Amino acid sequence: MEQRVWSSCEQSLDTDKPLSLQALASMRSLIVNPHTSNSTISSILKTLTRSVQQTADSLTRHHTLKLFTDLASYRTHLSPLIFHSLHSNSLVSTDSSLLAAESLAALSSISKCNPTLPIELDDRLFVSLCFGASVSARLWLLRNAEKFGIRLNVLFTVFLGFTKDPYPYVRKEALDGLVGLCKFGVFEDRSVIEGCYYRGVELLKDAEDCVRCAAVRVVKEWGQMLIASSQEEDKRDWSNTVFIQLCSMVRDMCVGVRIEIFNALGNIQMVSEDILLQTLSKKVLSIMKKKRSHSLHTTENFELLASSAAGAFIHGLEDEFCEVQKSACCSLRKLITLSSEFADQALSLLMDMLNANSMVIRLEALETLHHMAISECLNVQEIHMHMFLGSLIDNNDLIRSAARKIFKLVKLPSLDLFRLSVDGLLESLEIYPQDEAGVFSVLFYMGQNHGNFTACIIKEVSQEIEPVSNGDLGLDSARVAAFLVLSISAPLSCDQNGQSIPPRLFSYAVTLLGRITSALNDIVDQNTLLAYLSRCSRSYISSGMEVEGEEFSLPVADVDVATTTVINDSNPVAMPLMQIGNENSEIHSMISCESGNVGTSIIECQLEEHGQIRKSVNLILAQVKDLWLLVQSRCISEALKILRACKEELAIFTPALPESVGALAFTSQYLHVIKLLVKIWGHIVWKVQSCEIGELEILFGKLERRLREMRCRFIGFSKEEESLILELTLLACILRLSEVEICCYLATLKKLSTTISHLEFLNKEGSIELSNFVMEVKKTLHEIATPIGCVSCSPFVFKKLINHYSAKQFSLSRVTHLYAALSVHGNDFENPLPFISGLPVAIPLEITLHNVSRDARLWVRMAMSEELVQFFFLDLKILGGCDEVTKFTHATPFYRTPKAGSFTLRVCVVMECLFEDAHSVKSFVGPKRSLVYLCPEKEVYLYMI
Amino acid sequence: MAIECLVLGAGQEVGKSCVVVSINGKRIMFDCGMHMGYDDHRRYPDFSLISTSGDFDSALDCVIITHFHLDHVGALPYFTEVCGYNGPVYMTYPTKALAPLMLEDYRKVMVDRRGEEEQFTADHISACIKKVIAVDLKQTVQVDKDLQIRAYYAGHVLGAAMFYAKVGDSAMVYTGDYNMTPDRHLGAAQIDRLQLDLLITESTYATTIRDSKYAREREFLKVVHKCVAAGGKVLIPTFALGRAQELCILLDDYWERMNLKVPIYFSAGLTIQANMYYKMLIGWTSQKVKETYTTHNAFDFKNVCNFDRSLIDAPGPCVLFATPGMISGGFSLEVFKHWAPSEMNLVTLPGYCVAGTIGHKLMSGKPTKINLDKDTQIDVRCQIHQLSFSPHTDAKGIMDLVKFLSPKHVILVHGEKPKMVSLKERIQSELGIQCYVPANCDTVCIPSTVFVKAHASEMFFQSCLSPNFRFLNESSEDTSDSILERTNGKSRLQVTDERVAEGILVMEKSKKARVVHQEELLLMLGEKQHEVQVAYCCPVHVDNLDEARRDHISADDVLGLSNKCSWLQQLFTELTTDFPGRNIQNLGEHLQVESFHVSLCWKDDCPYRIIDSPRKKLAAVFFCCTWSVADGKLAWQIISTMEKCRLTVQNLNQNTD
């Protein structure tokens, strides 16, 4: 087939005649076909080369050149050959500029595919080609001039010269070429720049739209260059001149020109204020009339120029075309920072634009307002409020949210405006309940920005917020909620007037924690907020609340309802001391921290989560510290409620990292301990409840176990933390000793002294200071110890000691939690393990140990009943547990199988407390010291076969 | 040739727009309006001025109507049907659709209500409209061989157009009424940059400069919203076409955005029908309406419903659009009677109300009572808001249009004389364009452009094709002027491309004009090239010449000869130091700078010598300077240097020794 086509093609070739279209078409089909053999291709190439040299017919030549580029693109290996043959050929000559341009076009398309082949064009040849008679060739050459590596000054001369061409498109290309030259930096010769600029100015009056468009770009770019190359005082004059010159074109009938003009206006960085003001007034300002034009570099009458600048932005902003309005809005945004007076006047216009017929423009106007608010030049006046508030209740949610963005930043000059704004926001909330989060957030920001006004407003509406007669708060009403948000924001404004917000409002706000958090999630996370709210609503005696962490990343978006309700229970009204501390500003700074970037990778997430958990935990610990104040002021039940709330709060977290696990487990343990301490304190110190016999003992038992666990199951405490735990142990002992009907007095006393000596040891190591409480206990202990053996010490002495105790804040660094998991595969109530009565049974325990060291003495405790307990020692040295997580299956034998059809074993992993004395447990086989449970008891079901 | 402009109406007044323009032999009537203020013969333009014989068909080539307002189209049925004009009438499609509505409405009011004798019948209207040729925007219509017309968008009302007319080489634009800022429902006027001899423009607001339309819209919406929010009723008396749609779009959009549920009513009748036309003629509306109509036709008002009479006294807030505009009667008056007594209600009034209407009374101070007639008195307690939505351009708009089009002459019509005069002054002083404000029946004649066809020689043609730009860098000359130059906003670097200037127009014997290249001219004429030379014999002071002369009177010639060379040499040195950038050549016998040629002159009676004092003569030697005209500036600079410089007789001392 290929041969046939080619031979028929060859036949038609006549060396004298130009190639026929038919032949050219066949050749093209051969070129395009990838299967055409190389020999044919090379003969085609030969034919074409011959043809292009000989033929005089422009059409054939045009097609031939096209075939060359096709050939080069389909057979890339031939492209250098073709390129060089075309290049070396006399095609690119001054004989026919059209032919030369076509050849160059072919060359440049080849060179585009193969960048190793640059076109080299002599400056002289380029110029003479441009001067050829063919207009289309001239156009092409000007448009592509930059490709040929022509010297800059030659290019400049050619471009500038052709701005005089009678053909508008040549003028346009020449102007565009001049614009392109600007990217090579500032020209040295000032007269060259001026010449070019004024040529642009002249062509602003061109009859053709496209030329005017290009001329605007020239005036913009070369004007900038002119400004840049001017001396200091001259700079301003030139800047003004260029600005006014551009302004004079805003009434052009061509949309493209107007868009270009406004784009250009925004680029000017220095404009006199009076000129800027003139652009906002269609009437020529008197100040402009007085001014003389001597400082401006233009031929035109100054007043005429001023009048052409008059209302430039008004015209732009009320243009029929959205694109022009947008462009005007954008450049206004850039210029607004130049003068505050200008900003004020532009504000009215922008506010009125909120009524523009196109949503895009309304958004653009809002965006500009937002920009002004950021640059702090948004001085809202009464007259603006109607439109401004109108955008808050706009039907379109984009508009509303854009408007809210501005309200967050706006500084209102008077209470009236503030009241209007708040009313506007409330109205918006009423119409669009879905906007609640947004509106709350705005209210919060506004409250922060306007402390005084907020206090006034809250005073006015406090009746509305208060619970009505039946005791229900109207919290369902978004309105009340909104006021609460407003009120809680005020103290954050570092404003002393913030203190006039009644503290109970904060406690009301706690009930809305979820709603408020989700609204403020960009500034504060739930825990911080909760801490803040409870702080403001509760008593403040000491100023010890230190909340760690400055950055609030990854705020908790979903809100645990339980938390909210539980905290709701704590009636803060009952709290005795209501006072707001002085560290509001501290919290303020903390809360107003912007949220960081949300981490992307999982690890980052986890790390952030950990950081966050740590923060929350610390907050809780801080609360616990504060809680002692309540305990000391007899509010035991309130304290317990807060503890419960803290526990709930803690339950939100599902930790992913081992660090978090430790922290959370410890906190939970700590809360338990504190709860027990609080209860016992209540009984012993305040005698709040009639205590059932034995109850106290049980509590003590629990407390001691918990304390023991705290010391055993966590490792990695700092010395300080350790001492705090020891203090708690001390307190437990003291409490026990201060009880009249005390048992195990001696044991406790002994424990007391060991603990003290432990503390002293820590003290000697130099890392901690002994607290007042410890010193007192030590002193007392010393006094008791002198008359040894004499039980003369009354509980009263110890009771006095209790009051020396003051809570300190744990700041958890890094604790590791020791725990285990236990399971028996496939065993449940319906699938019991078989056993033969009297014979030992092996229980396949799957044990997972976390963070348990090899030195730990672990036991499996198997209890059939309270009496029938069997221990089995787990030798980790043999089992090989040394990693953070150790998992193994162990067939643990249970020896004393009963004579019963079935029975249940309660199995768990326990650990010996190494710090306790060995003789405390009198068991013959099994652990010598007291034990802590590493996991919950697991029931194993067995049945007899 | 001249363009003759006969103003039949709207000359120094508003009403009955009608201008007849004769341009290169063609006669066009722009607009054919009626004056609403008169009932007598002044109501219509005086058509007899066009043709005394009444043969309008031969007197006029066409009639062009810009838009459907009665002061622009009102006299058309009378002119075509009663006066008997049968030639072509051009107007845009919407005007053709809406004009009969307006005419019929007017006819009904005149005949049915006022019982006047009718000037034209309903049949006349329909027959007249049948003669109309509708045109589209930017469509070039060849009225006849020589006359071209083209319509451009004018804003103002639906279908309003500016008309461009061109006969031969003369071109003009008649604007009709137009608006340079866009509305909600209409765009701004839009026209190309044309080469015009004449621009006839309206000048209704010749001295007013309006602020931003946004502020006006905000005001209007604010009062309306406040009124309905307080439970009041808003009456918006308006004409059926134009402002009613504008305000309604504005309100409907606002209602939509603010979720207002208060009903907006349109009194039935003309307005409803008009809305239908607006819905169909979307192509003539503003950009925004055009862009969005595929999803939502802006004239499908979501919140608007028809009004029923029974609703006048219904409780609750509402907004009502009612005709006629100035509460001159009809439905709007009826509603006004009911609503005016309550201070909760609001009445908005258009910017302009004719004296005698209730609207006018309301605007001129706030009356508490209005006597409708002997028996009826209305308590007016309601709020009044004056609307300022005018569809006419303001003074700035007129100036902007004139500046953009830069015609050679401007004629102002459709305005009040004092304001027009002030605008005329501005146009003449600020834009430097000749401007006229003719009164009715005046004729303005302005020269028109006439091009003469000329053949071009091949050489000239070729030279035109090839670029031939030059740069003039004036920086080396005239340094003293440079500051002035710069502040004048001209660059020292100028580009010129004088392809055409190199051509020379010759009239051949056959009287045909022909343009030839300048190099061809001599060949053609068989003449030699002449060059104009300027000569001046310049005295140069020689310091000790007097002395030398005294001592060596006899040796005058010897002295001269002996010093000849050295003086020229001295002058050469002087000039080289004074003109460092110039190529000054010393050619022994003379000095040469460009075409400037200087040599010593010994002729006492040199014809180029001007001697003001004989003393000077004694102390000076003379240099004869010649130069060609082109170097004049340079030459005089050199001469002034020469006159200032002082030479010395160098060999004097040696000789005395």
Short mmCIF file of N, CA, C and O in Angstrom, two decimals, chain A residues 736-783:
data_model
loop_
_atom_site.label_atom_id
_atom_site.label_comp_id
_atom_site.label_asym_id
_atom_site.label_seq_id
_atom_site.Cartn_x
_atom_site.Cartn_y
_atom_site.Cartn_z
N ARG A 736 -6.20 8.43 108.98
CA ARG A 736 -6.52 7.19 109.69
C ARG A 736 -6.18 7.35 111.19
O ARG A 736 -6.96 6.96 112.06
N LEU A 737 -5.04 8.00 111.43
CA LEU A 737 -4.60 8.16 112.80
C LEU A 737 -5.48 9.13 113.59
O LEU A 737 -5.60 9.04 114.80
N SER A 738 -6.10 10.05 112.85
CA SER A 738 -6.91 11.04 113.56
C SER A 738 -8.29 10.51 113.92
O SER A 738 -9.06 11.18 114.60
N GLU A 739 -8.60 9.35 113.39
CA GLU A 739 -9.89 8.75 113.73
C GLU A 739 -9.77 8.11 115.11
O GLU A 739 -8.75 7.50 115.44
N VAL A 740 -10.82 8.29 115.87
CA VAL A 740 -10.75 7.81 117.26
C VAL A 740 -10.75 6.30 117.31
O VAL A 740 -9.86 5.65 117.87
N GLU A 741 -11.76 5.71 116.67
CA GLU A 741 -11.84 4.25 116.73
C GLU A 741 -10.90 3.68 115.68
O GLU A 741 -11.33 3.17 114.65
N ILE A 742 -9.68 3.85 115.95
CA ILE A 742 -8.73 3.49 114.92
C ILE A 742 -8.20 2.08 115.15
O ILE A 742 -8.01 1.63 116.26
N CYS A 743 -8.04 1.38 114.05
CA CYS A 743 -7.39 0.10 114.16
C CYS A 743 -6.03 0.19 113.47
O CYS A 743 -5.76 1.15 112.75
N CYS A 744 -5.26 -0.77 113.71
CA CYS A 744 -3.89 -0.84 113.20
C CYS A 744 -3.16 0.48 113.32
O CYS A 744 -2.64 1.03 112.35
N TYR A 745 -3.17 0.97 114.54
CA TYR A 745 -2.51 2.23 114.83
C TYR A 745 -1.03 2.14 114.56
O TYR A 745 -0.45 3.00 113.88
N LEU A 746 -0.46 1.06 115.03
CA LEU A 746 0.99 0.93 114.94
C LEU A 746 1.47 0.77 113.49
O LEU A 746 2.43 1.41 113.05
N ALA A 747 0.72 -0.09 112.82
CA ALA A 747 1.09 -0.31 111.41
C ALA A 747 1.06 1.01 110.66
O ALA A 747 1.96 1.32 109.87
N THR A 748 0.01 1.75 110.95
CA THR A 748 -0.13 3.03 110.26
C THR A 748 1.00 3.97 110.63
O THR A 748 1.56 4.65 109.76
N LEU A 749 1.28 3.97 111.93
CA LEU A 749 2.35 4.83 112.39
C LEU A 749 3.68 4.47 111.71
O LEU A 749 4.45 5.33 111.29
N LYS A 750 3.81 3.18 111.58
CA LYS A 750 5.04 2.70 110.96
C LYS A 750 5.12 3.15 109.49
O LYS A 750 6.16 3.61 108.99
N LYS A 751 3.97 2.99 108.87
CA LYS A 751 3.89 3.38 107.47
C LYS A 751 4.19 4.86 107.33
O LYS A 751 4.89 5.30 106.39
N LEU A 752 3.66 5.59 108.29
CA LEU A 752 3.87 7.03 108.30
C LEU A 752 5.36 7.34 108.34
O LEU A 752 5.86 8.15 107.55
N SER A 753 6.02 6.65 109.23
CA SER A 753 7.44 6.97 109.37
C SER A 753 8.24 6.53 108.15
O SER A 753 9.16 7.22 107.72
N THR A 754 7.87 5.36 107.56
CA THR A 754 8.58 4.95 106.34
C THR A 754 8.37 5.99 105.24
O THR A 754 9.32 6.35 104.52
N THR A 755 7.15 6.42 105.14
CA THR A 755 6.86 7.39 104.08
C THR A 755 7.66 8.67 104.31
O THR A 755 8.23 9.23 103.35
N ILE A 756 7.67 9.09 105.56
CA ILE A 756 8.43 10.30 105.87
C ILE A 756 9.90 10.12 105.52
O ILE A 756 10.51 10.99 104.89
N SER A 757 10.40 8.95 105.90
CA SER A 757 11.83 8.75 105.62
C SER A 757 12.08 8.69 104.11
O SER A 757 13.09 9.17 103.61
N HIS A 758 11.13 8.13 103.42
CA HIS A 758 11.22 8.12 101.94
C HIS A 758 11.27 9.54 101.39
O HIS A 758 12.09 9.88 100.55
N LEU A 759 10.40 10.36 101.97
CA LEU A 759 10.35 11.75 101.54
C LEU A 759 11.66 12.46 101.86
O LEU A 759 12.17 13.25 101.06
N GLU A 760 12.16 12.18 103.03
CA GLU A 760 13.42 12.79 103.44
C GLU A 760 14.55 12.38 102.50
O GLU A 760 15.40 13.18 102.13
N PHE A 761 14.47 11.11 102.12
CA PHE A 761 15.47 10.61 101.19
C PHE A 761 15.43 11.39 99.89
O PHE A 761 16.45 11.83 99.35
N LEU A 762 14.19 11.57 99.43
CA LEU A 762 14.03 12.34 98.19
C LEU A 762 14.58 13.74 98.37
O LEU A 762 15.20 14.32 97.48
N ASN A 763 14.29 14.28 99.54
CA ASN A 763 14.74 15.63 99.85
C ASN A 763 16.26 15.71 99.84
O ASN A 763 16.85 16.66 99.32
N LYS A 764 16.86 14.68 100.42
CA LYS A 764 18.33 14.68 100.51
C LYS A 764 18.95 14.65 99.12
O LYS A 764 20.00 15.22 98.86
N GLU A 765 18.27 13.93 98.25
CA GLU A 765 18.79 13.89 96.87
C GLU A 765 18.78 15.27 96.24
O GLU A 765 19.35 15.49 95.19
N GLY A 766 18.07 16.12 96.89
CA GLY A 766 18.15 17.53 96.50
C GLY A 766 17.17 17.96 95.45
O GLY A 766 17.21 19.08 94.98
N SER A 767 16.32 17.05 95.07
CA SER A 767 15.46 17.45 93.96
C SER A 767 14.15 18.09 94.42
O SER A 767 13.51 18.80 93.67
N ILE A 768 13.76 17.85 95.64
CA ILE A 768 12.47 18.43 96.05
C ILE A 768 12.60 19.15 97.38
O ILE A 768 13.50 18.92 98.17
N GLU A 769 11.65 20.03 97.54
CA GLU A 769 11.50 20.72 98.82
C GLU A 769 10.42 20.01 99.60
O GLU A 769 9.41 19.62 99.04
N LEU A 770 10.63 19.90 100.87
CA LEU A 770 9.55 19.28 101.67
C LEU A 770 8.50 20.34 101.94
O LEU A 770 8.82 21.49 102.25
N SER A 771 7.25 19.91 101.82
CA SER A 771 6.19 20.88 102.03
C SER A 771 5.98 21.12 103.51
O SER A 771 6.48 20.37 104.37
N ASN A 772 5.24 22.13 103.77
CA ASN A 772 4.92 22.51 105.13
C ASN A 772 4.29 21.35 105.88
O ASN A 772 4.62 21.04 107.04
N PHE A 773 3.37 20.71 105.15
CA PHE A 773 2.62 19.58 105.72
C PHE A 773 3.58 18.48 106.15
O PHE A 773 3.53 17.98 107.28
N VAL A 774 4.51 18.17 105.28
CA VAL A 774 5.45 17.09 105.57
C VAL A 774 6.29 17.46 106.80
O VAL A 774 6.51 16.64 107.70
N MET A 775 6.71 18.72 106.84
CA MET A 775 7.53 19.16 107.96
C MET A 775 6.78 19.01 109.28
O MET A 775 7.31 18.54 110.29
N GLU A 776 5.51 19.41 109.21
CA GLU A 776 4.68 19.32 110.43
C GLU A 776 4.55 17.88 110.89
O GLU A 776 4.70 17.56 112.07
N VAL A 777 4.25 17.02 109.87
CA VAL A 777 4.07 15.60 110.21
C VAL A 777 5.34 15.05 110.81
O VAL A 777 5.34 14.35 111.84
N LYS A 778 6.44 15.45 110.20
CA LYS A 778 7.73 14.96 110.66
C LYS A 778 7.95 15.38 112.12
O LYS A 778 8.38 14.58 112.97
N LYS A 779 7.61 16.67 112.36
CA LYS A 779 7.78 17.21 113.71
C LYS A 779 6.96 16.41 114.71
O LYS A 779 7.45 15.94 115.74
N THR A 780 5.69 16.23 114.33
CA THR A 780 4.78 15.50 115.22
C THR A 780 5.30 14.09 115.47
O THR A 780 5.31 13.60 116.60
N LEU A 781 5.72 13.47 114.37
CA LEU A 781 6.19 12.09 114.47
C LEU A 781 7.38 12.02 115.42
O LEU A 781 7.51 11.10 116.22
N HIS A 782 8.20 13.01 115.34
CA HIS A 782 9.38 13.08 116.19
C HIS A 782 8.97 13.16 117.66
O HIS A 782 9.51 12.47 118.52
N GLU A 783 7.92 14.01 117.88
CA GLU A 783 7.43 14.17 119.25
C GLU A 783 6.88 12.85 119.79
O GLU A 783 7.10 12.46 120.93
#
